[in-house]
Amino acid sequence: VGESLSAPHQVGSACIYDAELYHWSDGRHGYDLCVASPREEGSRPRSVSSADPLLLHDSDGGGVYLIDDDFERPAENAGFWSELVNAERSSACGANQNLPERGDYYTVKNTNALVFTGVGARQATSVPVNVSFGGTVMFYLKMGPIIPSDEDIACLAAFTGDILLEFMTRASREWTEIASYPVFKFRGHGFKFVQEEIPIDARTNGTQFRISQLSFDPLRDHWAIDDFRVMARFDPMWIDSSEFERRKAVQGNHAKLVQCCYNTDTCSVFTRASLGFNSEKCATTVTGFKEAKSRLNLDELIVVYVCVISVAKSVYGRLVRGISTGFKGSIQHVHPTTNAEDFPKRTFRIKPNPSWQYTASSIVLGTFAFSGYWLFRSAGAFAVEGKFLTVSLLAAFFDMKNIITLLSQVLHLGSPWKSKQAKVQIDLHPVRGFLGVEGKPPIPLARIARVDLQTRTFYILLATNYVLAGFPLAVGSLALRSLKLPAGTEFLPTLVGSFAMLRELFGLGAFARISLALFWIFSANNENRDEFGRSMMRDGLVQQCALWAFLSPAIMFVHMGRQAEPVSTEDGLLLFTISFVSGAVLAAVVGALRGLPVCTECILARWPGTTCLAISFEDRINCPCLFTMSFCGPMHTVQKLLVLTVDDYLFRDLLQGKAMRA
């Protein structure tokens, strides 16, 4: 800009579309014009997000300033005027001190204006400009004050001589008035803003503008203008033109190249593949390029979080079992036996439906295979990149682990691809009585709270949630990143990855748990609401809320450590408060739900649509608060729901004690 803004330029407000890129490039990249005039600054969102670089726009379709003269440069260097008569760039009448609509970067001190004095004509005529699609003429006007101040002592008082704004086209060759400005309205010590819409007749590709004073007293009636501008609007169809599409594609590819050079979150391995990215291009094609930081993108980081959750759960589980058994070996699910023959005991079998087992398995495995194929196909030559390959294999491992759990423990398919019957055993011994399901720990009968016959809708809900949980969420979150998602749906890969973290944290029944939790939270049944209230009063809930409340901000700030921009003290305090309260509320909800039968264990070996038995029982888990890893209170008691499809009515009767009484 130099010492003045008197040069052809485009003026607008800048919006940052990639904060990381803007920060790491020291403000050279990551932003674009998004509002044609800072006057509209208050009407746009404070944060702007777009998959493509932002485009100049405003309520009238955008435009460019063809004339913008602040009269700080000599007239011969401005190039905006074809004729100046009795007009001089000086400080005789002061200068406009109102900040023009040039954004925050306008730091040049404004000292001069265009002052009109002398005998004869007083006028300024612009060069011809293209305003075919309309626009506006804007300037600041001042008439000499009756009583001058020290700053405008040479600006003699104006009593007569209204000011005219006119236009002339090549076709008309005569001046036509746009507006006139009476002396009394603009006389004073300050400049007043004027803005006029360009008339329809003036909208040509060669229109001149003239500001003049036709009648005046030569010895006085001084006046001045400052910050004179003509803004021409773009063709209303400019955004639909083929040339625009071509330039948009070129600009978009260059913006993506810069993002990949700086390795921001918005550049995935798929973007590199589509660009044919070569890091050697960065130094030659990107202005002021500095070596990028090596880091994981958000979707890749989610897979790492899944890995951390899985490892933490595994280590904790092994530690609990080790302390419980004195590190002599793992606990085996051995069903107890009784020698007494006076108590009923029976073995039942759940007959599977192979067509349902194979259909559900094919859907899940087919989706996994297609997602993996699409993932590596989209990555192209970058599929063997060390970081991407490692993250992809980790995602595939966790997805396959959950698929195997779904096939073997829920659908109850044997290996290899073989339908099998699940064995269920009941022993009604008064001391050592238990319910044993093949592959699961035995359940003491004393801990069974109730047995209910559930509807087909309940079975369909559980089957749907379990099959959805078996989908390749981790691989899918990476594969979705390769698609050009519609505007407003760019969050989908992160959302799917978040579901993968929930599944790893709460197990394959995570979605079923959420569905049942919503039923309890929003239940209109008074009995259910009372049960939920009693669960909220369990001992230890306050301690759990306090623990989660302090852990949540710590986890959030660890994650935010990867952000490029520093967080201000005010924003940091706000984020701490939000995460603190959110952690406490989440802990209260999770703690209350532990006292309700929402944690499911299922054998869903039949087509959805049949009835099922829902067995609610109490499961005591070892307390993580004690070094002894022993049961320490109601807060570490979980109400679980075992869902089985056993046709034999004797099974339900035995659990309810009817056969015993008979």
XYZ file of C-alpha atoms in Angstrom:
662
model
C 0.000 0.000 0.000
C 2.859 2.387 0.724
C 1.940 5.828 1.967
C -1.556 5.876 0.512
C -4.374 3.696 -0.750
C -4.827 5.781 -3.920
C -4.309 2.903 -6.351
C -6.657 0.436 -8.096
C -7.463 -2.252 -5.563
C -10.160 -4.541 -4.245
C -11.364 -3.787 -0.739
C -13.098 -6.193 1.601
C -13.010 -8.016 4.906
C -10.917 -11.160 5.171
C -12.245 -14.391 6.633
C -9.905 -17.115 7.893
C -10.991 -20.458 6.462
C -8.075 -22.487 7.894
C -6.854 -21.232 11.275
C -3.926 -23.666 11.395
C -2.708 -22.616 7.954
C -3.062 -18.939 8.822
C -1.108 -19.396 12.054
C 1.714 -21.574 10.715
C 2.229 -19.449 7.597
C 2.514 -16.278 9.736
C -0.651 -14.838 8.193
C 0.347 -15.370 4.553
C -2.218 -18.061 3.736
C -5.487 -19.487 5.000
C -7.743 -16.471 4.424
C -9.727 -14.929 1.586
C -12.029 -11.997 0.906
C -15.516 -12.840 2.082
C -17.337 -9.495 2.514
C -17.137 -6.812 -0.155
C -17.474 -3.939 2.271
C -16.517 -3.665 5.945
C -19.821 -1.778 6.377
C -21.412 -5.274 6.310
C -18.973 -6.664 8.859
C -21.632 -6.977 11.541
C -23.976 -8.989 9.311
C -21.673 -11.960 8.705
C -20.905 -14.852 11.085
C -17.841 -14.422 13.271
C -16.521 -17.840 12.255
C -16.610 -18.997 8.651
C -16.063 -22.568 7.495
C -15.986 -23.789 3.914
C -14.649 -26.795 2.051
C -13.486 -24.432 -0.732
C -11.627 -21.130 -0.415
C -14.049 -18.343 0.366
C -15.395 -16.078 -2.341
C -15.998 -12.360 -2.275
C -19.671 -11.714 -1.656
C -22.115 -9.339 -0.063
C -25.849 -8.733 -0.168
C -25.563 -7.145 -3.647
C -23.380 -9.815 -5.223
C -19.927 -8.315 -4.675
C -17.879 -5.730 -6.498
C -14.591 -3.912 -6.879
C -13.489 -0.316 -6.281
C -12.507 1.167 -9.648
C -11.824 4.594 -8.156
C -10.607 5.068 -4.604
C -8.722 8.302 -4.053
C -7.812 9.635 -0.622
C -5.872 12.504 -2.248
C -2.662 11.737 -0.411
C -0.710 11.053 -3.615
C 0.014 13.524 -6.391
C -2.722 13.644 -9.038
C -0.454 12.279 -11.775
C 0.168 9.130 -9.723
C -3.460 8.395 -8.919
C -4.762 7.977 -12.470
C -8.394 8.437 -11.477
C -9.090 11.897 -12.931
C -9.251 13.164 -16.503
C -9.708 16.812 -15.469
C -9.254 18.851 -12.276
C -10.254 22.543 -12.470
C -9.408 24.869 -9.571
C -8.930 21.768 -7.409
C -5.829 21.161 -5.348
C -4.756 18.387 -2.986
C -4.086 20.229 0.258
C -4.896 20.469 3.956
C -6.497 23.939 3.681
C -9.931 22.539 4.637
C -8.579 19.768 6.798
C -9.096 16.094 5.975
C -11.679 13.435 6.620
C -11.047 11.836 10.002
C -13.837 9.278 9.725
C -12.415 5.817 9.104
C -13.239 4.893 5.485
C -14.539 1.416 4.735
C -11.114 -0.011 4.168
C -10.860 -2.494 7.034
C -8.548 -2.489 10.019
C -5.379 -2.306 7.962
C -5.950 1.388 7.163
C -3.243 2.989 9.269
C -2.133 5.833 6.950
C -2.627 9.270 8.461
C -5.095 11.237 6.358
C -3.898 14.838 6.024
C -5.101 16.068 2.602
C -8.371 16.500 0.773
C -9.277 17.843 -2.690
C -9.990 21.549 -2.079
C -11.916 23.709 -4.592
C -11.209 27.461 -4.750
C -10.535 30.127 -7.385
C -12.299 31.935 -10.215
C -14.180 30.238 -13.056
C -15.182 26.613 -13.007
C -14.686 24.404 -9.968
C -14.960 20.731 -10.882
C -13.335 17.295 -10.931
C -14.040 14.788 -13.734
C -13.173 11.114 -13.437
C -11.756 8.847 -16.108
C -14.285 6.560 -17.886
C -15.007 3.406 -15.884
C -17.000 0.229 -16.499
C -20.107 0.224 -14.305
C -22.282 -1.907 -16.595
C -23.839 -3.781 -13.694
C -24.340 -0.814 -11.405
C -22.585 0.219 -8.255
C -22.222 3.175 -5.922
C -20.439 6.538 -5.774
C -19.180 7.431 -2.283
C -17.281 10.413 -0.906
C -16.994 12.792 2.044
C -18.058 16.427 1.478
C -17.357 19.623 3.422
C -18.381 23.243 2.772
C -16.350 26.060 4.306
C -17.527 26.889 7.876
C -18.771 30.356 8.752
C -16.370 30.557 11.673
C -13.172 28.676 10.782
C -11.053 26.790 13.284
C -7.290 26.609 13.493
C -7.299 23.476 11.290
C -9.336 24.998 8.444
C -8.455 28.686 8.736
C -7.798 28.857 4.982
C -11.151 27.240 4.112
C -13.282 30.339 3.445
C -16.945 30.319 4.427
C -19.524 28.972 1.990
C -22.853 30.767 1.689
C -23.924 29.904 -1.859
C -23.093 27.374 -4.528
C -24.725 23.964 -4.229
C -22.615 20.977 -5.293
C -23.679 18.697 -8.180
C -22.822 15.066 -8.840
C -23.283 14.150 -12.513
C -22.506 11.388 -15.026
C -21.867 11.205 -18.764
C -21.705 8.187 -21.083
C -20.018 7.795 -24.456
C -23.416 7.532 -26.110
C -25.064 10.610 -24.548
C -22.066 12.990 -24.545
C -23.907 15.263 -22.089
C -23.899 15.549 -18.320
C -26.877 14.241 -16.343
C -27.456 15.122 -12.708
C -27.405 12.316 -10.125
C -27.860 14.452 -6.997
C -27.243 17.939 -5.583
C -25.999 18.909 -2.139
C -27.119 22.245 -0.617
C -24.584 24.357 1.179
C -26.378 24.582 4.520
C -26.412 20.783 4.989
C -22.664 20.313 4.506
C -21.273 23.541 5.927
C -19.208 23.036 9.059
C -15.914 21.813 10.434
C -16.361 18.102 9.642
C -16.736 16.010 6.513
C -20.079 14.281 5.920
C -20.507 10.967 4.134
C -22.399 10.802 0.829
C -23.387 7.636 -1.025
C -25.356 7.467 -4.265
C -26.550 4.493 -6.287
C -25.424 4.634 -9.915
C -28.550 5.276 -12.060
C -29.639 2.746 -14.672
C -28.851 5.155 -17.529
C -25.291 5.500 -16.211
C -24.598 1.753 -16.274
C -22.267 1.466 -19.259
C -18.710 0.346 -19.886
C -17.493 3.937 -20.298
C -19.145 6.228 -17.733
C -17.550 9.361 -16.327
C -18.509 11.077 -13.090
C -18.169 14.785 -12.329
C -18.544 16.739 -9.111
C -18.844 20.475 -9.576
C -20.017 23.844 -8.229
C -21.806 25.856 -10.925
C -22.431 29.163 -9.093
C -20.355 30.645 -6.287
C -18.625 33.772 -5.014
C -14.998 33.584 -6.265
C -13.720 35.172 -3.064
C -15.250 32.554 -0.781
C -17.538 29.466 -0.926
C -14.637 27.055 -0.576
C -15.403 23.333 -0.395
C -13.577 20.004 -0.355
C -14.081 16.307 -0.943
C -12.125 13.387 0.497
C -12.002 9.608 0.054
C -13.828 9.623 -3.281
C -14.730 6.107 -4.446
C -16.645 4.388 -7.220
C -17.559 0.755 -6.573
C -18.647 -1.307 -9.597
C -20.664 -4.457 -9.011
C -19.888 -7.729 -10.707
C -22.024 -9.394 -13.339
C -24.918 -11.035 -11.403
C -24.111 -14.256 -13.269
C -20.360 -14.075 -12.688
C -20.436 -16.975 -10.264
C -22.067 -19.202 -12.909
C -19.631 -18.486 -15.726
C -17.243 -21.125 -17.074
C -14.302 -18.782 -16.525
C -15.207 -18.458 -12.881
C -15.455 -22.244 -12.527
C -12.043 -22.620 -14.145
C -10.428 -20.043 -11.888
C -12.210 -21.464 -8.866
C -10.768 -24.913 -9.610
C -7.271 -23.486 -10.036
C -7.521 -21.429 -6.846
C -9.043 -24.357 -4.936
C -6.269 -26.743 -5.967
C -3.628 -24.205 -5.024
C -5.260 -23.649 -1.623
C -5.320 -27.422 -1.044
C -1.663 -27.618 -2.091
C -0.755 -24.977 0.491
C -2.771 -26.822 3.167
C -0.917 -30.043 2.367
C 2.429 -28.267 2.418
C 1.689 -27.080 5.957
C 0.051 -30.423 6.880
C -3.155 -28.948 8.317
C -6.206 -30.913 9.442
C -7.989 -30.190 6.166
C -5.378 -32.044 4.097
C -5.847 -35.788 4.225
C -3.967 -38.489 2.379
C -6.835 -38.484 -0.132
C -6.268 -34.808 -0.875
C -2.606 -35.590 -1.512
C -3.590 -38.407 -3.850
C -6.024 -36.234 -5.846
C -3.417 -33.467 -6.199
C -0.528 -35.799 -6.969
C 1.165 -34.022 -4.095
C 4.921 -33.635 -4.139
C 6.501 -31.908 -1.145
C 9.258 -30.525 -3.373
C 6.685 -28.205 -4.973
C 6.096 -26.385 -1.700
C 9.316 -24.393 -1.660
C 8.820 -23.192 -5.255
C 5.053 -22.592 -5.422
C 4.094 -21.463 -1.901
C 5.082 -17.944 -0.890
C 7.168 -17.799 2.279
C 6.945 -21.554 2.839
C 8.451 -22.961 6.026
C 8.931 -26.651 6.781
C 5.619 -28.172 7.931
C 5.127 -29.903 11.252
C 4.562 -33.663 11.235
C 1.285 -34.390 12.990
C -1.835 -36.520 12.849
C -5.049 -35.218 11.314
C -8.140 -35.237 13.518
C -9.627 -38.407 11.983
C -6.295 -40.200 12.359
C -6.038 -38.930 15.930
C -9.462 -40.433 16.713
C -8.131 -43.880 15.748
C -5.218 -43.306 18.137
C -7.725 -42.372 20.869
C -9.557 -45.652 20.176
C -6.238 -47.470 20.605
C -5.524 -45.674 23.890
C -8.995 -46.528 25.240
C -8.591 -50.181 24.287
C -5.121 -50.462 25.840
C -6.256 -48.693 29.030
C -9.260 -51.021 29.416
C -7.109 -54.083 28.768
C -4.417 -53.051 31.265
C -7.004 -52.191 33.914
C -8.851 -55.485 33.398
C -5.664 -57.521 33.634
C -4.595 -55.603 36.741
C -7.927 -56.265 38.452
C -7.841 -59.970 37.581
C -4.207 -60.208 38.597
C -4.780 -58.692 42.038
C -7.955 -60.729 42.504
C -6.170 -64.032 41.729
C -2.754 -63.138 43.133
C -1.412 -63.145 39.561
C -1.802 -66.912 39.445
C -3.747 -66.898 36.226
C -6.902 -65.510 34.679
C -10.366 -66.155 36.038
C -12.146 -68.915 34.120
C -15.885 -68.904 33.548
C -16.469 -72.225 35.320
C -20.082 -72.993 36.079
C -20.378 -74.297 39.661
C -21.700 -77.796 40.237
C -23.876 -79.184 43.030
C -24.151 -82.771 44.231
C -27.639 -82.408 45.663
C -30.307 -83.856 43.416
C -33.224 -82.317 45.327
C -33.050 -79.029 43.443
C -34.157 -78.638 39.796
C -31.421 -78.029 37.278
C -31.774 -78.103 33.561
C -29.783 -77.395 30.411
C -31.501 -75.541 27.570
C -30.342 -74.670 24.075
C -30.994 -71.563 21.967
C -31.816 -72.715 18.463
C -30.324 -70.300 15.931
C -31.697 -69.177 12.584
C -28.828 -69.581 10.078
C -30.401 -67.282 7.472
C -30.412 -64.392 9.987
C -26.894 -65.168 11.174
C -25.473 -65.300 7.643
C -27.405 -62.226 6.460
C -26.277 -60.009 9.340
C -22.714 -61.335 9.085
C -22.589 -60.729 5.323
C -23.793 -57.141 5.717
C -21.182 -56.320 8.356
C -18.287 -58.115 6.667
C -19.252 -56.764 3.241
C -19.278 -53.205 4.556
C -15.885 -53.744 6.184
C -14.386 -55.131 2.949
C -15.820 -52.316 0.812
C -14.677 -49.594 3.255
C -11.163 -51.030 3.323
C -11.054 -51.304 -0.466
C -12.316 -47.736 -0.910
C -9.882 -46.448 1.705
C -6.773 -47.789 -0.003
C -8.092 -47.164 -3.512
C -8.662 -43.484 -2.717
C -5.250 -43.143 -1.086
C -3.491 -44.367 -4.221
C 0.279 -44.324 -3.991
C 0.043 -42.681 -0.562
C -1.579 -45.830 0.898
C 1.857 -47.173 1.838
C 2.817 -43.972 3.623
C 4.026 -44.985 7.068
C 1.694 -42.854 9.185
C -1.397 -43.559 7.065
C -0.697 -47.279 6.806
C -0.208 -47.594 10.574
C -3.408 -45.717 11.398
C -5.397 -47.683 8.788
C -4.195 -51.047 10.115
C -5.049 -49.997 13.675
C -8.546 -48.973 12.544
C -8.990 -52.278 10.709
C -7.820 -54.225 13.780
C -10.342 -52.601 16.131
C -13.192 -52.932 13.639
C -12.413 -56.601 13.027
C -12.169 -57.245 16.769
C -15.705 -55.939 17.238
C -16.978 -57.834 14.206
C -15.575 -61.093 15.623
C -17.264 -60.333 18.954
C -20.563 -59.701 17.157
C -20.343 -62.950 15.172
C -19.200 -65.208 18.009
C -20.949 -63.826 21.104
C -24.079 -62.092 19.784
C -25.001 -63.878 16.565
C -23.343 -67.015 17.969
C -21.626 -68.165 14.809
C -18.887 -70.715 15.240
C -15.642 -71.000 13.331
C -15.386 -71.415 10.452
C -18.688 -69.771 9.485
C -20.761 -72.413 11.249
C -24.097 -71.949 12.991
C -24.198 -73.429 16.481
C -26.585 -73.666 19.410
C -25.906 -71.741 22.610
C -26.153 -73.748 25.831
C -27.955 -72.262 28.848
C -27.887 -73.981 32.254
C -29.962 -73.328 35.400
C -29.221 -74.680 38.866
C -31.716 -73.804 41.614
C -29.544 -74.741 44.590
C -30.500 -72.338 47.468
C -26.874 -71.395 48.162
C -24.927 -72.027 44.956
C -27.742 -71.666 42.435
C -26.739 -69.970 39.197
C -27.707 -69.160 35.627
C -24.965 -70.074 33.185
C -24.817 -69.005 29.541
C -22.155 -70.458 27.292
C -19.217 -68.065 26.929
C -20.326 -65.751 29.748
C -19.624 -65.673 33.511
C -22.171 -67.519 35.673
C -24.849 -65.349 37.289
C -25.814 -66.179 40.909
C -29.580 -66.524 41.121
C -29.605 -64.283 44.194
C -28.575 -61.351 41.995
C -31.373 -61.780 39.434
C -33.904 -59.002 40.005
C -36.598 -59.782 37.458
C -37.445 -61.751 34.327
C -39.638 -60.111 31.667
C -41.009 -61.301 28.365
C -40.165 -58.494 25.934
C -41.937 -57.564 22.705
C -40.779 -57.964 19.124
C -40.117 -54.219 18.939
C -37.632 -54.512 21.790
C -35.844 -57.371 20.010
C -35.697 -55.403 16.725
C -34.260 -52.393 18.576
C -31.489 -54.465 20.162
C -30.667 -56.363 16.960
C -30.456 -53.130 14.965
C -28.184 -51.456 17.514
C -25.834 -54.430 17.757
C -25.525 -54.810 13.981
C -24.850 -51.070 13.631
C -22.164 -51.342 16.313
C -20.535 -54.081 14.238
C -20.095 -51.791 11.233
C -16.501 -50.677 10.447
C -16.730 -47.319 12.209
C -12.983 -46.683 12.539
C -12.171 -47.606 8.921
C -15.357 -45.870 7.784
C -14.371 -42.581 9.426
C -11.129 -42.620 7.424
C -12.876 -43.680 4.188
C -15.504 -40.933 4.504
C -12.699 -38.379 4.474
C -11.986 -39.325 0.851
C -15.470 -38.232 -0.300
C -16.366 -34.698 -1.354
C -19.116 -34.230 1.193
C -21.865 -31.623 0.670
C -21.556 -28.334 2.524
C -22.633 -28.691 6.125
C -21.807 -32.413 6.329
C -18.025 -32.157 6.688
C -18.397 -33.243 10.323
C -19.539 -36.783 9.372
C -16.065 -38.436 9.429
C -15.429 -37.027 12.909
C -18.906 -38.089 14.063
C -18.399 -41.671 12.853
C -14.985 -41.723 14.530
C -16.579 -40.531 17.768
C -19.003 -43.462 17.572
C -15.982 -45.755 17.218
C -14.560 -44.310 20.464
C -17.901 -44.825 22.238
C -17.993 -48.429 21.040
C -14.484 -49.074 22.309
C -15.252 -47.420 25.646
C -18.598 -49.118 26.378
C -18.297 -52.260 24.286
C -20.343 -53.636 21.419
C -23.568 -52.845 23.288
C -22.822 -49.104 23.373
C -25.595 -48.140 20.938
C -28.117 -50.402 22.672
C -27.130 -48.813 25.974
C -27.726 -45.324 24.577
C -31.155 -46.319 23.214
C -32.266 -47.855 26.515
C -30.818 -44.916 28.455
C -32.926 -42.480 26.408
C -35.979 -44.622 27.214
C -35.338 -44.313 30.952
C -34.428 -40.623 30.884
C -37.506 -39.551 28.903
C -39.926 -42.142 30.246
C -43.380 -40.824 31.137
C -44.172 -43.846 33.309
C -44.228 -42.885 36.999
C -42.755 -46.206 38.114
C -39.831 -45.826 35.716
C -39.254 -42.232 36.797
C -39.222 -43.303 40.453
C -36.684 -45.998 39.620
C -34.512 -43.442 37.849
C -34.754 -41.122 40.871
C -33.693 -43.894 43.275
C -30.734 -44.621 41.030
C -29.689 -40.968 41.243
C -29.527 -41.265 45.044
C -26.971 -44.088 45.083
C -23.980 -43.762 47.384
C -20.798 -42.578 45.692
C -22.476 -40.600 42.900
C -21.267 -37.249 44.252
C -17.671 -38.494 44.391
C -17.933 -39.754 40.822
C -19.295 -36.389 39.643
C -16.402 -34.574 41.321
C -13.828 -36.901 39.753
C -15.250 -36.539 36.240
C -15.682 -32.787 36.660
C -11.934 -32.345 37.228
C -10.841 -34.963 34.681
C -12.892 -33.484 31.812
C -11.014 -30.129 31.642
C -7.688 -31.973 31.836
C -8.609 -34.225 28.899
C -9.959 -31.288 26.896
C -6.829 -29.158 27.364
C -4.583 -32.098 26.453
C -6.495 -32.407 23.181
C -6.387 -28.648 22.618
C -2.624 -28.738 22.963
C -2.479 -29.725 19.295
C -4.325 -26.564 18.196
C -2.329 -23.974 16.317
C -3.800 -20.850 17.838
C -3.228 -20.009 21.505
C -6.326 -19.777 23.687
C -6.927 -16.499 25.474
C -7.421 -16.394 29.241
C -11.124 -15.539 28.860
C -11.740 -18.361 26.356
C -9.722 -20.768 28.494
C -11.819 -19.954 31.557
C -15.024 -20.405 29.550
C -13.870 -23.761 28.152
C -12.820 -24.915 31.620
C -16.237 -24.010 33.037
C -18.112 -25.733 30.212
C -16.014 -28.909 30.420
C -16.187 -28.927 34.246
C -19.985 -28.705 34.285
C -20.352 -31.115 31.345
C -18.140 -33.685 33.075
C -20.182 -33.485 36.271
C -23.509 -33.798 34.438
C -22.250 -36.700 32.321
C -20.964 -38.469 35.436
C -24.342 -38.030 37.125
C -26.198 -39.481 34.134
C -23.761 -42.378 33.663
C -23.749 -43.121 37.401
C -27.534 -43.124 37.554
C -27.810 -45.372 34.512
C -25.509 -47.914 36.149
C -28.343 -48.574 38.565
C -30.789 -49.247 35.698
C -30.888 -52.243 33.330
C -29.394 -50.566 30.260
C -26.118 -52.501 29.961
C -27.037 -55.433 27.738
C -25.576 -58.858 27.084
C -27.386 -60.600 24.238
C -27.514 -63.728 22.151
C -29.455 -62.628 19.079
C -29.313 -65.719 16.908
C -32.779 -65.344 15.369
C -34.461 -62.957 12.974
C -35.689 -59.732 14.602
C -39.426 -59.959 15.129
C -39.638 -62.679 17.734
C -40.223 -62.295 21.466
C -37.378 -62.628 23.937
C -36.651 -62.925 27.638
C -34.945 -60.001 29.373
C -33.227 -61.037 32.597
C -32.199 -58.126 34.822
C -29.395 -58.926 37.255
C -26.853 -57.217 39.472
C -23.194 -57.388 38.465
C -20.617 -56.363 41.059
C -17.373 -55.017 39.686
C -14.101 -54.431 41.468
C -13.588 -50.913 42.719
C -10.848 -48.888 40.962
C -10.571 -46.664 44.062
C -8.940 -49.325 46.245
C -5.575 -51.017 45.905
C -7.211 -54.292 46.911
C -9.466 -54.125 43.839
C -12.439 -55.450 45.794
C -16.122 -54.564 45.805
C -16.559 -51.368 47.779
C -20.092 -50.037 47.421
C -23.297 -49.578 45.461
C -21.639 -47.204 42.970
C -19.696 -50.180 41.655
C -22.780 -52.298 41.146
C -24.086 -52.408 37.594
C -27.566 -53.493 36.621
C -27.248 -55.604 33.480
C -29.800 -57.010 31.071
C -29.296 -60.498 29.642
C -31.467 -61.011 26.545
C -32.079 -64.585 25.353
C -34.480 -66.292 22.934
C -35.343 -69.543 24.722
C -38.642 -71.086 23.595
C -39.042 -73.516 26.466
C -41.563 -72.140 28.992
C -39.921 -74.240 31.710
C -36.864 -71.976 31.468
C -38.830 -68.920 32.549
C -40.716 -70.883 35.199
C -37.495 -72.154 36.730
C -36.056 -68.644 36.944
C -39.220 -67.345 38.565
C -39.381 -70.309 40.983
C -42.733 -71.697 39.729
C -41.397 -75.147 38.931
C -39.759 -75.233 42.363
C -43.065 -74.547 44.104
C -44.880 -77.088 41.903
